Amino acid sequence: MKLIIKGRRPLSGRVRVHGSKNAVLPIIAASLLVDGETVITQVPHLEDVHTAVEVMASLGVDARLRGSTLTLRPEGLSSFEAPYDYVRRMRASFLVTGPLLARLGRARISLPGGCAIGSRPIDLHLKGLEALGARIRVGHGYIEASAAERLTGSRVYLDYPSVGATEHLMMASCLAEGTTVIENAAEEPEIVDLANYLNAAGASIYGAGTKVIRIEGVRALKGVRHQVIPDRIEAGTYMVAAAITGGYVEIEGVVPDHLTAVSAKLREMGVDVVEDENSILVNASRRRLKAVNIKTMPYPGFPTDMQAPFMALLAVAEGTGVVTETVFENRLIHVVEMVRMGADIQVDGRVATVQGRRSLYGAPVTATDLRGGAALVLAGLGAVGVTEVSGVEHIDRGYDSLDANLRRLGASVRRVRPRETADGRLAAGTTGGLAGGRH
Ligand code: UD1
């Protein structure tokens, strides 16, 4: 799949964000802990969600996605194994380890390998599970975890406030014997959402959203209905789309407090950002943006998932911006593609120095990861001429209806797929339903 973008059209109008990918994935895994039916609403249509649903079904869970409502009934839970194919497709599949341990006393999960944005180890997850009494063996590409009848509460200090490890330990300890304290926990809004879901189901989690989380183990959790929080990264991506096209866009259905760092950086660049209760208005129609420095940090710092999108913006801002990626190693892979569009970016280790140019120029480019791919789309929206972004499957993992939403805001974005011609060669063909693209 490819996206073909004709740049330089100021976006205007309103866009409503979907439920958060990073909130819904751990909640799906956590539903294994519950006796009875979990109903999750505002579920985004994403490849990663489909993979999570398949993982659940493979474990014996009755999992049904209708529209944006996902129903999960774990009474048929029969398997304790998450095979390679799922974990390879989506690292977050690994989060079922703790819930399976808590429910079945056993889990066999393929080791998540490296990925495009670095080696992404799981040592903190495993150390935490061991602290709760799990025995862990690693071999032949799999993790074998087992536990006595019940995991036992413990004090766990995380060397780094890992989002996944915090979520994993919160889930695993809900049904443990006694109290668990997670110190140096991650504070992301998605962690609070997971805690809200589990607490509604009967868990006793205190302090989610702060550095210390306390979990009093309970005997059982009951079925519950939960609406997932809005996707702050999707919202941030539309904010940058508005900014890079000199547009005027209202982003609806968001929690502005979740985007404080992103809004602050846009304001520093000269964009008008007005927050209302559930919406953010972005007006960049007045002036050329000024470069800023960005350093990614755990929440509430500037999100690593917004680093690549902001790099596209800095590439056309006035002056020099220094981007420091502290959260992931190797998360500057989009730079080479942006340079092909005329960006002036020098990378030294985890630091990228971006010298703003008057404009970027459309070029064929390839997405190799989710947020880097979105950043190339954004760069294309701001570039002179036509940009062709390949590797769209990476973007589809995390954005529901990105191209359709951008078209509704006035962008010229067409989705095409390679199609066989009569003589057997591959040619680009437009997929159905996209007549809205203005070409
Ligand atoms: C989650 C998000 C991802 C986001 C990231 C940081 C999901 C599904 N994904 O990923 O979009 O970019 O948070 O906000 O929610 N680390 C270790 N050992 C571990 C675990 C992590 O060293 O056991 C390191 C990682 O390699 C990385 C850093 O900690 O350098 C942050 O990772 P983490 O917060 O765990 O990110 P994820 O939960 O994988």
Coordinates of N, CA and C and ligand atoms in Angstrom, one line a residue, residues 21-22 25 92 120-125 160-164 188 304-305 327-328 331, ligand 1:
K21 N -4.9 3.6 21.1 CA -4.3 2.3 20.8 C -3.6 1.8 22.1
N22 N -2.7 2.6 22.6 CA -1.9 2.2 23.7 C -2.7 2.0 25.0
L25 N -4.8 -1.8 24.2 CA -4.1 -3.0 24.1 C -3.8 -3.7 25.5
A92 N 3.2 -5.9 22.0 CA 2.3 -5.8 23.2 C 1.6 -7.1 23.5
R120 N 14.6 -2.9 22.5 CA 13.5 -3.0 23.4 C 13.5 -4.2 24.3
P121 N 14.3 -4.2 25.3 CA 14.4 -5.4 26.1 C 13.2 -5.5 27.0
I122 N 13.0 -6.7 27.7 CA 11.9 -6.9 28.6 C 12.4 -7.3 30.0
D123 N 13.6 -7.0 30.3 CA 14.2 -7.4 31.6 C 13.3 -6.8 32.7
L124 N 12.8 -5.6 32.6 CA 12.0 -5.1 33.8 C 10.7 -5.8 34.0
H125 N 10.1 -6.3 32.9 CA 8.9 -7.1 33.0 C 9.3 -8.4 33.8
Y160 N 13.8 1.9 35.3 CA 13.3 2.9 34.3 C 11.8 2.9 34.3
P161 N 11.1 4.1 34.3 CA 9.6 4.0 34.3 C 9.0 3.5 33.0
S162 N 9.2 2.2 32.8 CA 8.7 1.6 31.6 C 7.2 1.5 31.6
V163 N 6.6 2.0 30.5 CA 5.1 1.9 30.4 C 4.6 0.5 30.5
G164 N 5.2 -0.4 29.6 CA 4.7 -1.7 29.5 C 5.0 -2.5 30.8
E188 N 2.0 7.5 32.6 CA 1.3 7.8 31.4 C -0.2 7.7 31.6
T304 N 7.9 10.4 23.2 CA 8.7 9.9 22.2 C 7.9 9.6 20.9
D305 N 6.6 9.3 21.1 CA 5.8 9.0 19.9 C 5.5 10.2 19.1
V327 N 14.3 8.2 25.1 CA 13.5 7.0 25.5 C 13.9 5.8 24.8
F328 N 14.0 5.8 23.5 CA 14.4 4.6 22.7 C 15.7 4.9 22.0
R331 N 15.7 5.5 17.3 CA 14.4 6.0 16.9 C 14.5 7.2 16.0
Ligands
UD1_1 C1 4.9 2.1 25.1 C2 4.0 2.4 24.0 C3 4.9 3.1 22.9 C4 5.6 4.3 23.5 C5 6.4 3.9 24.8 C6 7.0 5.0 25.5 C7 2.3 0.7 23.9 C8 1.7 -0.5 23.3 N1 3.4 1.2 23.4 O1 5.8 1.1 24.7 O2 4.0 3.6 21.9 O3 6.5 4.8 22.6 O4 5.5 3.2 25.7 O5 6.1 6.0 25.8 O6 1.8 1.2 24.9 N2 12.8 -0.9 28.6 C9 13.8 -1.7 29.1 N3 13.5 -2.9 29.7 C10 12.2 -3.3 29.8 C11 11.2 -2.5 29.3 C12 11.5 -1.3 28.6 O7 15.0 -1.4 29.1 O8 11.9 -4.4 30.4 C13 13.3 0.3 27.9 C14 12.9 0.3 26.4 O9 13.9 -0.4 25.7 C15 12.8 1.8 26.1 C16 12.3 2.4 27.4 O10 12.5 1.4 28.4 O11 14.1 2.3 25.8 C17 10.8 2.7 27.4 O12 10.1 1.6 27.0 P1 8.6 1.3 27.5 O13 8.1 2.5 28.3 O14 8.5 0.0 28.2 O15 7.8 1.3 26.2 P2 6.7 0.3 25.7 O16 5.8 -0.1 26.9 O17 7.3 -0.8 25.0

